[in-house]
Amino acid sequence: MADKKSDWKETTWVSPSNIALIKYWGKHGEQLPNNPSLSLTLKNSVTKTKLRYRRLDEPVPDSEDLKVAYWFDGERNEAFERKVANYLRRLLPEMPYLTSLELEFQSTNTFPHSTGIASSASSMSAITLCLVDMEKKMGLRKPPTQDLSRRASHLARLGSGSACRSVYGGWVTWGEDGLLPDSSDRYASPLEQDIPEQWQNLRDAILIVNSDRKKVSSSAGHGLMSNHPFAEGRYRQARKHLNCMMLALQNGDEKTFVEVVESEALSLHGLLMTSSQDGLLLQPESLQIINAVRAFREKTGLMVCFTLDAGPNVHLLYRDEDKEMVQQFIQEELLPFCENKQWIDDEIGEGPYKEEIK
Ligand code: PMV
């Protein structure tokens, strides 16, 4: 049957990336984390996704035939489309009606995709928020879901673990822990405890050391933890770090905060480096930045510290009130180590939002 334009409906969501301070690395079952994690949701590094959807006359006969198209920056992206189709198949037990719909996603990122910045958290959370909104608008969930964010977080987790944290703004935890009321391995939660003001205006300068795609995909990396000789120690360390971090946040203890954040980053890379030859992701420039950050902290007494994703780029965390001094330091001492002097000026953000149709 020819397309009838009027059949199509749409919804658009903007969802941010997040940076973990306590890292999730190692999983089991259906994308369940082996330790709790804690992240900051960013503001400027976002994915914007428009979902156009319409009902099919007949459901597709087989889940392999789901009707989905994925466009990135105005071009059909078949590699990511396959990833999205796989994700949708994983959602079928929760969203069985997906076989009766045609879906078309159109996405863009604010951050250049040549920066090697992981976009799975922002892209998977944006896709999921669109789906959950569509489900609500079409009345497809019976009884209707009360807490849309929680449902989106639970479903986004199946697309990419860290995506479940991007559904909320500010400080977010994911993974069951006795210290955190309401914590779950299945979905993330915004940090309930009042976070003192001093931690609410952190900034994140993302220093692009190398924009190549990473050699170890997240799923391969998580997989390498299953037989890793340090695994049990790592999971104990992560819980201990979370405990220390929660106390540090409450007590305004900057020294512990910095120690925990940097130790988490280096532990992640320690695990990576000792799991596979491809796990040596840090580059000489990453280490030069790390050393320069530590020397700058020593010299100025400012609260600056680094963290890392599973890649060579360095995230520099600092306070908004120190912006002028820190950004001068970045310009003068860190950009020489960055690829084409590239960096992303980001900060803690309020989480995803829906773009209303004008
Ligand atoms: O969400 P994934 O499967 O891409 O894994 C994310 C892993 C880290 O970014 C290294 C840590 C984290 O907690 O975000």
Tab-separated table of C-alpha atoms and ligand atoms in Angstrom:
chain	number	residue	atom	x	y	z
A	1	MET	CA	0.000	0.000	0.000
A	2	ALA	CA	1.312	3.469	-0.834
A	3	ASP	CA	2.425	5.690	2.067
A	4	LYS	CA	-0.293	7.873	3.430
A	5	LYS	CA	1.490	10.791	5.033
A	6	SER	CA	-1.269	11.295	7.558
A	7	ASP	CA	-0.591	7.836	9.032
A	8	TRP	CA	2.704	8.903	10.460
A	9	LYS	CA	3.042	10.372	13.946
A	10	GLU	CA	6.229	11.601	15.550
A	11	THR	CA	8.017	12.416	18.781
A	12	THR	CA	11.441	13.993	19.327
A	13	TRP	CA	13.721	13.635	22.364
A	14	VAL	CA	17.051	15.151	23.267
A	15	SER	CA	19.112	12.962	25.563
A	16	PRO	CA	22.577	13.550	27.000
A	17	SER	CA	25.674	11.484	27.431
A	18	ASN	CA	26.968	10.786	30.933
A	19	ILE	CA	30.359	10.228	32.477
A	20	ALA	CA	30.742	7.561	35.147
A	21	LEU	CA	32.815	8.408	38.214
A	22	ILE	CA	32.302	4.931	39.682
A	23	LYS	CA	32.589	2.708	36.636
A	24	TYR	CA	30.371	-0.114	35.462
A	25	TRP	CA	32.650	-2.737	33.939
A	26	GLY	CA	31.489	-6.335	33.923
A	27	LYS	CA	27.948	-7.611	33.551
A	28	HIS	CA	25.809	-10.740	33.739
A	29	GLY	CA	22.389	-11.952	32.657
A	30	GLU	CA	20.388	-9.411	30.756
A	31	GLN	CA	22.751	-6.443	30.924
A	32	LEU	CA	22.826	-6.514	34.711
A	33	PRO	CA	25.855	-4.798	36.236
A	34	ASN	CA	28.347	-6.651	38.422
A	35	ASN	CA	28.795	-3.567	40.592
A	36	PRO	CA	26.920	-0.315	41.226
A	37	SER	CA	28.009	2.790	39.318
A	38	LEU	CA	27.639	6.532	39.752
A	39	SER	CA	27.624	9.113	36.969
A	40	LEU	CA	27.142	12.740	36.092
A	41	THR	CA	24.742	13.496	33.296
A	42	LEU	CA	26.223	16.004	30.874
A	43	LYS	CA	24.546	19.007	29.323
A	44	ASN	CA	26.047	19.770	25.930
A	45	SER	CA	26.956	16.318	24.599
A	46	VAL	CA	23.532	15.176	23.475
A	47	THR	CA	21.763	13.090	20.840
A	48	LYS	CA	18.563	14.407	19.334
A	49	THR	CA	16.309	11.709	17.925
A	50	LYS	CA	13.061	12.028	16.067
A	51	LEU	CA	10.922	8.905	15.854
A	52	ARG	CA	8.292	8.700	13.128
A	53	TYR	CA	5.926	5.785	13.577
A	54	ARG	CA	2.808	4.287	12.115
A	55	ARG	CA	0.774	1.124	12.373
A	56	LEU	CA	1.248	-1.589	9.765
A	57	ASP	CA	-1.795	-3.212	8.185
A	58	GLU	CA	-0.441	-6.611	9.266
A	59	PRO	CA	2.201	-7.476	11.884
A	60	VAL	CA	5.476	-8.701	10.384
A	61	PRO	CA	5.556	-12.536	10.408
A	62	ASP	CA	8.978	-12.817	12.041
A	63	SER	CA	10.910	-10.685	14.519
A	64	GLU	CA	13.784	-10.701	12.003
A	65	ASP	CA	11.598	-8.585	9.722
A	66	LEU	CA	10.913	-5.657	12.073
A	67	LYS	CA	10.260	-2.497	10.072
A	68	VAL	CA	12.902	-0.048	11.181
A	69	ALA	CA	15.069	2.569	9.516
A	70	TYR	CA	17.798	4.617	11.185
A	71	TRP	CA	19.117	7.855	9.762
A	72	PHE	CA	22.116	9.669	11.200
A	73	ASP	CA	22.938	13.238	10.136
A	74	GLY	CA	20.463	12.925	7.270
A	75	GLU	CA	21.963	9.690	5.908
A	76	ARG	CA	20.739	6.148	6.296
A	77	ASN	CA	23.153	4.363	8.664
A	78	GLU	CA	22.785	0.643	8.088
A	79	ALA	CA	25.355	-0.446	10.652
A	80	PHE	CA	23.575	1.362	13.473
A	81	GLU	CA	20.211	0.358	12.032
A	82	ARG	CA	21.156	-3.304	12.593
A	83	LYS	CA	22.093	-2.449	16.172
A	84	VAL	CA	18.761	-0.717	16.708
A	85	ALA	CA	16.858	-3.642	15.148
A	86	ASN	CA	18.658	-6.029	17.536
A	87	TYR	CA	17.770	-3.773	20.420
A	88	LEU	CA	14.109	-3.670	19.359
A	89	ARG	CA	14.070	-7.476	19.205
A	90	ARG	CA	15.380	-7.539	22.760
A	91	LEU	CA	12.502	-5.240	23.732
A	92	LEU	CA	9.818	-7.513	22.244
A	93	PRO	CA	8.936	-9.268	25.527
A	94	GLU	CA	8.191	-5.783	26.946
A	95	MET	CA	6.877	-4.194	23.737
A	96	PRO	CA	5.316	-7.035	21.707
A	97	TYR	CA	3.410	-4.547	19.529
A	98	LEU	CA	6.685	-3.473	17.839
A	99	THR	CA	6.000	-6.150	15.210
A	100	SER	CA	2.889	-4.157	14.168
A	101	LEU	CA	4.646	-0.838	13.705
A	102	GLU	CA	6.911	0.838	11.204
A	103	LEU	CA	9.582	2.957	12.865
A	104	GLU	CA	11.903	5.538	11.407
A	105	PHE	CA	14.551	7.180	13.594
A	106	GLN	CA	16.418	10.337	12.582
A	107	SER	CA	19.305	11.293	14.856
A	108	THR	CA	22.005	13.896	15.198
A	109	ASN	CA	24.662	14.408	17.859
A	110	THR	CA	25.860	17.773	19.094
A	111	PHE	CA	29.341	16.421	19.594
A	112	PRO	CA	31.324	15.690	16.450
A	113	HIS	CA	31.187	11.951	15.817
A	114	SER	CA	34.818	12.056	14.813
A	115	THR	CA	35.810	12.633	18.432
A	116	GLY	CA	35.662	9.023	19.574
A	117	ILE	CA	33.256	10.049	22.346
A	118	ALA	CA	30.995	7.147	23.257
A	119	SER	CA	27.556	7.991	21.995
A	120	SER	CA	25.742	4.799	22.967
A	121	ALA	CA	24.414	6.281	26.238
A	122	SER	CA	22.901	9.348	24.580
A	123	SER	CA	21.713	7.583	21.425
A	124	MET	CA	20.166	4.550	23.131
A	125	SER	CA	18.467	6.679	25.798
A	126	ALA	CA	17.076	9.058	23.132
A	127	ILE	CA	15.692	6.109	21.123
A	128	THR	CA	14.139	4.598	24.234
A	129	LEU	CA	12.529	7.826	25.398
A	130	CYS	CA	10.927	8.159	21.953
A	131	LEU	CA	9.612	4.576	22.183
A	132	VAL	CA	8.213	5.022	25.682
A	133	ASP	CA	6.537	8.273	24.665
A	134	MET	CA	5.082	6.603	21.560
A	135	GLU	CA	3.804	3.725	23.703
A	136	LYS	CA	2.069	6.196	25.989
A	137	LYS	CA	0.551	8.261	23.171
A	138	MET	CA	-0.782	5.166	21.405
A	139	GLY	CA	-2.114	3.689	24.659
A	140	LEU	CA	-0.159	0.505	23.998
A	141	ARG	CA	0.760	-0.342	27.565
A	142	LYS	CA	-1.948	-1.795	29.767
A	143	PRO	CA	-2.144	-0.730	32.523
A	144	PRO	CA	-0.395	2.526	31.605
A	145	THR	CA	3.057	3.071	33.075
A	146	GLN	CA	3.112	5.596	35.869
A	147	ASP	CA	6.798	6.327	35.971
A	148	LEU	CA	7.940	6.907	32.397
A	149	SER	CA	11.527	7.707	33.342
A	150	ARG	CA	11.896	4.472	35.254
A	151	ARG	CA	10.441	2.475	32.379
A	152	ALA	CA	12.738	4.271	29.941
A	153	SER	CA	15.747	3.613	32.180
A	154	HIS	CA	14.895	-0.081	32.506
A	155	LEU	CA	14.474	-0.470	28.736
A	156	ALA	CA	17.470	1.710	27.773
A	157	ARG	CA	19.632	-0.607	29.873
A	158	LEU	CA	18.930	-3.381	27.384
A	159	GLY	CA	20.371	-1.195	24.613
A	160	SER	CA	23.480	-0.067	26.462
A	161	GLY	CA	24.077	-0.370	30.191
A	162	SER	CA	25.270	3.189	30.688
A	163	ALA	CA	22.254	4.525	28.716
A	164	CYS	CA	19.990	3.729	31.665
A	165	ARG	CA	21.708	6.496	33.651
A	166	SER	CA	21.227	9.137	30.924
A	167	VAL	CA	17.466	9.127	31.518
A	168	TYR	CA	18.002	11.313	34.601
A	169	GLY	CA	19.837	14.593	35.108
A	170	GLY	CA	22.534	15.415	37.650
A	171	TRP	CA	24.029	12.662	39.813
A	172	VAL	CA	22.713	9.220	38.958
A	173	THR	CA	23.331	5.742	40.334
A	174	TRP	CA	22.662	2.352	38.818
A	175	GLY	CA	23.025	-0.994	40.549
A	176	GLU	CA	21.808	-2.411	43.797
A	177	ASP	CA	23.672	-1.292	46.877
A	178	GLY	CA	22.687	-1.431	50.537
A	179	LEU	CA	23.655	2.223	50.935
A	180	LEU	CA	21.273	3.462	48.278
A	181	PRO	CA	17.580	3.200	49.016
A	182	ASP	CA	15.578	2.333	45.906
A	183	SER	CA	18.662	1.165	44.012
A	184	SER	CA	18.262	-1.595	41.456
A	185	ASP	CA	20.316	-3.507	38.902
A	186	ARG	CA	17.438	-3.085	36.452
A	187	TYR	CA	17.199	0.695	36.273
A	188	ALA	CA	19.060	3.808	37.351
A	189	SER	CA	17.891	6.310	39.968
A	190	PRO	CA	18.708	9.966	40.511
A	191	LEU	CA	20.741	10.304	43.676
A	192	GLU	CA	18.163	10.903	46.384
A	193	GLN	CA	20.388	12.251	49.112
A	194	ASP	CA	20.647	16.011	48.883
A	195	ILE	CA	23.883	16.677	47.110
A	196	PRO	CA	25.549	19.695	48.742
A	197	GLU	CA	25.713	22.728	46.481
A	198	GLN	CA	29.450	22.491	46.024
A	199	TRP	CA	28.939	19.369	43.873
A	200	GLN	CA	26.088	20.672	41.785
A	201	ASN	CA	28.012	22.847	39.381
A	202	LEU	CA	30.802	20.584	38.235
A	203	ARG	CA	32.137	21.012	34.724
A	204	ASP	CA	33.672	18.409	32.438
A	205	ALA	CA	36.262	19.331	29.814
A	206	ILE	CA	36.535	16.414	27.414
A	207	LEU	CA	40.048	16.457	25.972
A	208	ILE	CA	40.184	14.640	22.648
A	209	VAL	CA	43.506	12.828	22.485
A	210	ASN	CA	42.491	10.543	19.664
A	211	SER	CA	39.285	10.360	17.700
A	212	ASP	CA	39.691	6.853	16.291
A	213	ARG	CA	37.057	4.314	17.105
A	214	LYS	CA	38.006	2.292	20.141
A	215	LYS	CA	39.696	-1.051	19.610
A	216	VAL	CA	37.714	-2.783	22.366
A	217	SER	CA	33.945	-2.490	22.073
A	218	SER	CA	32.128	-2.124	25.379
A	219	SER	CA	30.458	-5.496	24.998
A	220	ALA	CA	33.768	-7.231	24.329
A	221	GLY	CA	35.296	-5.380	27.289
A	222	HIS	CA	32.513	-6.381	29.683
A	223	GLY	CA	32.884	-9.945	28.406
A	224	LEU	CA	36.610	-9.978	29.232
A	225	MET	CA	35.734	-9.450	32.880
A	226	SER	CA	34.134	-12.910	33.172
A	227	ASN	CA	37.468	-14.690	33.410
A	228	HIS	CA	39.525	-11.806	34.668
A	229	PRO	CA	41.708	-12.760	37.639
A	230	PHE	CA	41.086	-9.347	39.266
A	231	ALA	CA	37.304	-9.444	38.812
A	232	GLU	CA	36.216	-10.173	42.382
A	233	GLY	CA	38.646	-7.631	43.812
A	234	ARG	CA	37.411	-5.065	41.321
A	235	TYR	CA	33.765	-5.517	42.298
A	236	ARG	CA	34.710	-5.138	45.988
A	237	GLN	CA	36.738	-2.040	45.158
A	238	ALA	CA	33.839	-0.442	43.262
A	239	ARG	CA	31.482	-0.908	46.236
A	240	LYS	CA	34.071	0.480	48.620
A	241	HIS	CA	34.651	3.448	46.315
A	242	LEU	CA	30.932	4.126	46.116
A	243	ASN	CA	30.753	4.097	49.895
A	244	CYS	CA	33.711	6.516	50.203
A	245	MET	CA	32.288	8.726	47.468
A	246	MET	CA	28.879	9.047	49.123
A	247	LEU	CA	30.563	10.112	52.366
A	248	ALA	CA	32.882	12.488	50.503
A	249	LEU	CA	29.923	14.139	48.784
A	250	GLN	CA	28.054	14.565	52.070
A	251	ASN	CA	31.113	15.871	53.932
A	252	GLY	CA	32.449	18.083	51.163
A	253	ASP	CA	35.638	16.017	51.264
A	254	GLU	CA	37.437	17.031	48.072
A	255	LYS	CA	40.561	15.017	48.759
A	256	THR	CA	38.664	11.727	48.912
A	257	PHE	CA	36.542	12.713	45.916
A	258	VAL	CA	39.636	13.299	43.785
A	259	GLU	CA	41.328	10.100	45.009
A	260	VAL	CA	38.293	7.953	44.274
A	261	VAL	CA	37.574	9.485	40.851
A	262	GLU	CA	41.143	9.059	39.636
A	263	SER	CA	41.524	5.589	41.105
A	264	GLU	CA	38.321	4.480	39.356
A	265	ALA	CA	39.599	5.752	36.013
A	266	LEU	CA	42.949	4.020	36.376
A	267	SER	CA	41.351	0.814	37.703
A	268	LEU	CA	39.184	0.626	34.574
A	269	HIS	CA	42.288	0.919	32.406
A	270	GLY	CA	44.197	-1.510	34.628
A	271	LEU	CA	41.477	-4.063	33.938
A	272	LEU	CA	41.465	-3.238	30.237
A	273	MET	CA	45.223	-3.487	29.878
A	274	THR	CA	45.362	-6.818	31.658
A	275	SER	CA	42.457	-8.369	29.727
A	276	SER	CA	43.648	-8.174	26.149
A	277	GLN	CA	46.374	-6.737	23.966
A	278	ASP	CA	43.798	-4.367	22.532
A	279	GLY	CA	43.045	-3.055	26.009
A	280	LEU	CA	46.021	-0.697	26.010
A	281	LEU	CA	43.952	2.335	25.071
A	282	LEU	CA	45.818	5.100	26.874
A	283	GLN	CA	48.185	7.038	24.682
A	284	PRO	CA	51.316	8.974	25.643
A	285	GLU	CA	49.268	12.186	25.423
A	286	SER	CA	46.649	10.790	27.825
A	287	LEU	CA	49.405	10.265	30.408
A	288	GLN	CA	50.905	13.677	29.716
A	289	ILE	CA	47.513	15.256	30.416
A	290	ILE	CA	47.112	13.199	33.597
A	291	ASN	CA	50.520	14.322	34.860
A	292	ALA	CA	49.826	17.951	33.959
A	293	VAL	CA	46.467	17.842	35.778
A	294	ARG	CA	48.075	16.460	38.923
A	295	ALA	CA	50.849	19.078	38.808
A	296	PHE	CA	48.288	21.873	38.305
A	297	ARG	CA	46.280	20.628	41.299
A	298	GLU	CA	49.422	20.492	43.402
A	299	LYS	CA	50.420	24.009	42.369
A	300	THR	CA	47.054	25.771	42.663
A	301	GLY	CA	45.194	23.711	45.262
A	302	LEU	CA	42.138	23.796	42.981
A	303	MET	CA	39.810	20.842	42.830
A	304	VAL	CA	40.582	19.416	39.423
A	305	CYS	CA	40.744	15.719	38.633
A	306	PHE	CA	40.630	13.430	35.645
A	307	THR	CA	38.494	10.501	34.694
A	308	LEU	CA	38.510	8.242	31.638
A	309	ASP	CA	36.106	6.217	29.561
A	310	ALA	CA	37.241	3.068	27.801
A	311	GLY	CA	39.411	5.128	25.444
A	312	PRO	CA	42.360	7.544	25.342
A	313	ASN	CA	40.395	10.798	25.824
A	314	VAL	CA	40.581	12.493	29.197
A	315	HIS	CA	37.682	14.081	31.095
A	316	LEU	CA	38.757	16.906	33.360
A	317	LEU	CA	36.345	17.648	36.204
A	318	TYR	CA	36.398	21.017	37.947
A	319	ARG	CA	34.145	23.571	39.587
A	320	ASP	CA	32.282	26.264	37.750
A	321	GLU	CA	33.789	28.990	39.962
A	322	ASP	CA	37.287	27.955	38.867
A	323	LYS	CA	36.328	28.025	35.190
A	324	GLU	CA	38.516	30.944	34.187
A	325	MET	CA	41.720	29.584	35.696
A	326	VAL	CA	41.095	26.006	34.617
A	327	GLN	CA	40.167	26.900	31.060
A	328	GLN	CA	43.307	29.012	30.754
A	329	PHE	CA	45.266	25.971	31.950
A	330	ILE	CA	43.477	23.806	29.371
A	331	GLN	CA	44.264	26.243	26.566
A	332	GLU	CA	47.896	26.696	27.485
A	333	GLU	CA	48.967	23.338	28.862
A	334	LEU	CA	46.544	20.631	27.759
A	335	LEU	CA	45.447	21.456	24.227
A	336	PRO	CA	48.960	20.812	22.857
A	337	PHE	CA	48.324	17.133	23.740
A	338	CYS	CA	44.922	17.031	22.023
A	339	GLU	CA	44.267	15.941	18.462
A	340	ASN	CA	43.809	19.116	16.421
A	341	LYS	CA	43.464	20.938	19.767
A	342	GLN	CA	39.950	19.510	20.078
A	343	TRP	CA	38.035	19.553	23.336
A	344	ILE	CA	34.409	19.684	24.422
A	345	ASP	CA	33.343	22.195	27.035
A	346	ASP	CA	30.637	20.420	29.013
A	347	GLU	CA	29.020	20.535	32.427
A	348	ILE	CA	26.517	18.751	34.612
A	349	GLY	CA	23.071	18.871	33.022
A	350	GLU	CA	19.429	18.418	33.883
A	351	GLY	CA	18.720	15.354	31.790
A	352	PRO	CA	16.690	14.575	28.684
A	353	TYR	CA	13.740	16.555	27.401
A	354	LYS	CA	11.088	16.255	24.797
A	355	GLU	CA	11.108	18.714	21.944
A	356	GLU	CA	7.600	19.934	21.396
A	357	ILE	CA	6.420	20.063	17.802
A	358	LYS	CA	5.947	23.657	16.723
B	1	PMV	O1	27.198	1.086	28.555
B	1	PMV	P1	28.351	0.384	27.976
B	1	PMV	O2	28.066	-1.076	27.779
B	1	PMV	O3	28.886	1.079	26.765
B	1	PMV	O4	29.529	0.379	29.065
B	1	PMV	C1	30.030	1.568	29.618
B	1	PMV	C2	31.297	1.332	30.305
B	1	PMV	C3	32.032	2.572	30.795
B	1	PMV	O5	31.695	3.705	30.034
B	1	PMV	C4	33.517	2.325	30.651
B	1	PMV	C5	31.768	2.842	32.266
B	1	PMV	C6	30.412	3.395	32.628
B	1	PMV	O6	29.953	3.102	33.737
B	1	PMV	O7	29.848	4.180	31.848
